[in-house]
Amino acid sequence: MTSQSIEVYGFKLPPGEFTIIVGESSLAIFNKFLNGRFAWAISGIDWTKSNYISQYKVEKGRDIIACLTEMRTRHRLSGKYSLWFEHEDAVLITGDLKILCDMVSFFDEHPTLASTDFWIFSESTGECLEIYHEDLITLGAAETPRS
């Protein structure tokens, strides 16, 4: 759908192409992406068993958006991605990567959500950014599902 300015948990999506899915079907899409690509631990990707390209620690004085911007620039990430997180329900928002990163930064600065973990991924490239409650941002890539 083309949004005219939809608000999602306090964040105003700018006009553009976004798809928003709430509930079990969003979880199914996220699980389908992960399946065979990344090993899952209790509450996130197990990076000791999954390939990662880059990892940033968000330290005092350095905000999440600075880390995400640096990672997007350094690894030339752009285009259509999906953001998945759980609040009252599982939520999947698909659209421009920069806007999704801005949304995660907004949620970090304005803690209106119960969620502290976010995943931004591309089904076409296999890239996955995990923004994690332990102040780590990790970029991994798996082009095809592992068997």
mmCIF file of C-alpha atoms in Angstrom:
data_model
loop_
_atom_site.group_PDB
_atom_site.id
_atom_site.type_symbol
_atom_site.label_atom_id
_atom_site.label_comp_id
_atom_site.label_asym_id
_atom_site.label_seq_id
_atom_site.Cartn_x
_atom_site.Cartn_y
_atom_site.Cartn_z
ATOM 1 C CA MET A 1 0.000 0.000 0.000
ATOM 2 C CA THR A 2 1.134 3.558 -0.564
ATOM 3 C CA SER A 3 1.021 5.339 2.766
ATOM 4 C CA GLN A 4 -0.118 8.915 3.125
ATOM 5 C CA SER A 5 1.588 9.148 6.543
ATOM 6 C CA ILE A 6 0.670 6.228 8.759
ATOM 7 C CA GLU A 7 1.696 6.211 12.401
ATOM 8 C CA VAL A 8 3.130 2.977 13.823
ATOM 9 C CA TYR A 9 3.630 3.006 17.606
ATOM 10 C CA GLY A 10 4.368 6.739 17.520
ATOM 11 C CA PHE A 11 6.638 6.663 14.441
ATOM 12 C CA LYS A 12 5.181 8.446 11.410
ATOM 13 C CA LEU A 13 5.955 6.587 8.207
ATOM 14 C CA PRO A 14 6.521 9.076 5.389
ATOM 15 C CA PRO A 15 4.492 8.722 2.197
ATOM 16 C CA GLY A 16 5.767 5.730 0.243
ATOM 17 C CA GLU A 17 5.410 2.020 -0.356
ATOM 18 C CA PHE A 18 5.119 0.053 2.885
ATOM 19 C CA THR A 19 3.518 -3.256 3.738
ATOM 20 C CA ILE A 20 2.464 -3.844 7.334
ATOM 21 C CA ILE A 21 1.540 -7.328 8.580
ATOM 22 C CA VAL A 22 0.530 -7.954 12.186
ATOM 23 C CA GLY A 23 0.134 -11.334 13.892
ATOM 24 C CA GLU A 24 1.107 -14.919 13.208
ATOM 25 C CA SER A 25 1.547 -14.430 9.464
ATOM 26 C CA SER A 26 4.347 -11.900 10.125
ATOM 27 C CA LEU A 27 6.094 -14.445 12.356
ATOM 28 C CA ALA A 28 5.722 -17.083 9.628
ATOM 29 C CA ILE A 29 7.445 -14.784 7.097
ATOM 30 C CA PHE A 30 10.306 -14.076 9.512
ATOM 31 C CA ASN A 31 10.735 -17.774 10.372
ATOM 32 C CA LYS A 32 10.702 -18.706 6.675
ATOM 33 C CA PHE A 33 13.505 -16.194 6.070
ATOM 34 C CA LEU A 34 15.597 -17.537 8.985
ATOM 35 C CA ASN A 35 15.010 -21.223 8.232
ATOM 36 C CA GLY A 36 18.189 -22.757 6.866
ATOM 37 C CA ARG A 37 19.991 -19.404 6.756
ATOM 38 C CA PHE A 38 20.743 -18.564 10.383
ATOM 39 C CA ALA A 39 20.945 -20.682 13.539
ATOM 40 C CA TRP A 40 18.542 -19.506 16.244
ATOM 41 C CA ALA A 41 19.342 -19.354 19.957
ATOM 42 C CA ILE A 42 16.855 -18.640 22.749
ATOM 43 C CA SER A 43 16.087 -15.038 21.825
ATOM 44 C CA GLY A 44 18.144 -14.235 18.753
ATOM 45 C CA ILE A 45 20.444 -15.462 16.038
ATOM 46 C CA ASP A 46 23.308 -17.612 17.300
ATOM 47 C CA TRP A 47 26.210 -15.759 15.693
ATOM 48 C CA THR A 48 28.701 -18.423 16.839
ATOM 49 C CA LYS A 49 26.959 -20.797 14.403
ATOM 50 C CA SER A 50 25.924 -18.260 11.744
ATOM 51 C CA ASN A 51 28.084 -16.207 9.418
ATOM 52 C CA TYR A 52 28.298 -12.554 10.235
ATOM 53 C CA ILE A 53 29.993 -9.807 8.300
ATOM 54 C CA SER A 54 30.157 -7.019 10.816
ATOM 55 C CA GLN A 55 29.252 -6.310 14.425
ATOM 56 C CA TYR A 56 28.976 -3.017 16.300
ATOM 57 C CA LYS A 57 28.657 -2.406 20.006
ATOM 58 C CA VAL A 58 26.461 0.570 20.785
ATOM 59 C CA GLU A 59 28.474 2.243 23.501
ATOM 60 C CA LYS A 60 27.725 5.202 25.704
ATOM 61 C CA GLY A 61 27.559 8.360 23.626
ATOM 62 C CA ARG A 62 26.982 6.465 20.375
ATOM 63 C CA ASP A 63 23.393 6.001 19.335
ATOM 64 C CA ILE A 64 21.829 3.206 17.330
ATOM 65 C CA ILE A 65 21.139 5.363 14.269
ATOM 66 C CA ALA A 66 24.850 6.256 13.995
ATOM 67 C CA CYS A 67 25.756 2.547 14.020
ATOM 68 C CA LEU A 68 23.028 1.653 11.511
ATOM 69 C CA THR A 69 24.020 4.520 9.201
ATOM 70 C CA GLU A 70 27.689 3.496 9.351
ATOM 71 C CA MET A 71 26.788 -0.132 8.626
ATOM 72 C CA ARG A 72 24.478 0.818 5.715
ATOM 73 C CA THR A 73 27.185 3.045 4.205
ATOM 74 C CA ARG A 74 30.121 0.694 4.783
ATOM 75 C CA HIS A 75 28.350 -2.348 3.317
ATOM 76 C CA ARG A 76 26.319 -0.456 0.685
ATOM 77 C CA LEU A 77 22.975 -1.628 2.007
ATOM 78 C CA SER A 78 19.893 -0.038 0.474
ATOM 79 C CA GLY A 79 16.535 -0.824 -1.026
ATOM 80 C CA LYS A 80 13.579 -2.844 0.163
ATOM 81 C CA TYR A 81 13.934 -4.685 3.475
ATOM 82 C CA SER A 82 11.603 -5.973 6.181
ATOM 83 C CA LEU A 83 11.614 -5.041 9.864
ATOM 84 C CA TRP A 84 10.304 -7.655 12.314
ATOM 85 C CA PHE A 85 9.679 -7.247 16.043
ATOM 86 C CA GLU A 86 7.198 -8.264 18.701
ATOM 87 C CA HIS A 87 5.167 -5.825 20.776
ATOM 88 C CA GLU A 88 1.620 -6.859 21.679
ATOM 89 C CA ASP A 89 1.646 -8.889 18.463
ATOM 90 C CA ALA A 90 4.341 -9.839 15.992
ATOM 91 C CA VAL A 91 4.810 -7.008 13.466
ATOM 92 C CA LEU A 92 6.444 -7.029 10.022
ATOM 93 C CA ILE A 93 6.923 -3.798 8.068
ATOM 94 C CA THR A 94 8.425 -3.901 4.584
ATOM 95 C CA GLY A 95 9.806 -0.800 2.884
ATOM 96 C CA ASP A 96 12.885 1.354 2.371
ATOM 97 C CA LEU A 97 15.845 0.322 4.567
ATOM 98 C CA LYS A 98 16.709 3.861 5.680
ATOM 99 C CA ILE A 99 13.157 4.460 6.937
ATOM 100 C CA LEU A 100 13.159 1.117 8.790
ATOM 101 C CA CYS A 101 16.472 2.056 10.464
ATOM 102 C CA ASP A 102 15.008 5.448 11.407
ATOM 103 C CA MET A 103 12.040 3.609 12.925
ATOM 104 C CA VAL A 104 14.267 1.376 15.090
ATOM 105 C CA SER A 105 16.191 4.437 16.253
ATOM 106 C CA PHE A 106 12.917 6.183 17.142
ATOM 107 C CA PHE A 107 11.769 3.165 19.157
ATOM 108 C CA ASP A 108 15.112 3.153 20.974
ATOM 109 C CA GLU A 109 14.856 6.850 21.831
ATOM 110 C CA HIS A 110 11.136 6.743 22.691
ATOM 111 C CA PRO A 111 10.607 3.410 24.447
ATOM 112 C CA THR A 112 6.902 2.970 23.698
ATOM 113 C CA LEU A 113 7.344 -0.704 22.826
ATOM 114 C CA ALA A 114 7.866 -3.715 25.036
ATOM 115 C CA SER A 115 10.294 -5.014 22.387
ATOM 116 C CA THR A 116 14.026 -4.426 22.642
ATOM 117 C CA ASP A 117 15.033 -6.756 19.800
ATOM 118 C CA PHE A 118 14.609 -5.924 16.115
ATOM 119 C CA TRP A 119 15.554 -7.723 12.910
ATOM 120 C CA ILE A 120 15.842 -6.031 9.527
ATOM 121 C CA PHE A 121 16.240 -8.474 6.661
ATOM 122 C CA SER A 122 16.161 -8.827 2.901
ATOM 123 C CA GLU A 123 14.609 -11.952 1.455
ATOM 124 C CA SER A 124 16.281 -11.258 -1.898
ATOM 125 C CA THR A 125 19.870 -10.793 -0.638
ATOM 126 C CA GLY A 126 19.792 -12.937 2.530
ATOM 127 C CA GLU A 127 21.139 -10.053 4.634
ATOM 128 C CA CYS A 128 19.962 -9.697 8.200
ATOM 129 C CA LEU A 129 20.628 -6.921 10.708
ATOM 130 C CA GLU A 130 19.961 -7.914 14.283
ATOM 131 C CA ILE A 131 19.509 -4.961 16.629
ATOM 132 C CA TYR A 132 19.809 -6.566 20.010
ATOM 133 C CA HIS A 133 18.983 -5.644 23.582
ATOM 134 C CA GLU A 134 22.579 -6.236 24.683
ATOM 135 C CA ASP A 135 23.608 -3.214 22.616
ATOM 136 C CA LEU A 136 24.982 -5.205 19.683
ATOM 137 C CA ILE A 137 24.098 -4.604 16.057
ATOM 138 C CA THR A 138 25.138 -7.507 13.856
ATOM 139 C CA LEU A 139 24.983 -7.857 10.073
ATOM 140 C CA GLY A 140 24.908 -11.358 8.660
ATOM 141 C CA ALA A 141 24.359 -12.687 5.170
ATOM 142 C CA ALA A 142 23.310 -16.065 3.864
ATOM 143 C CA GLU A 143 22.486 -16.151 0.165
ATOM 144 C CA THR A 144 20.723 -19.484 0.186
ATOM 145 C CA PRO A 145 19.215 -21.518 2.982
ATOM 146 C CA ARG A 146 21.567 -24.078 4.490
ATOM 147 C CA SER A 147 20.378 -27.672 4.339
#
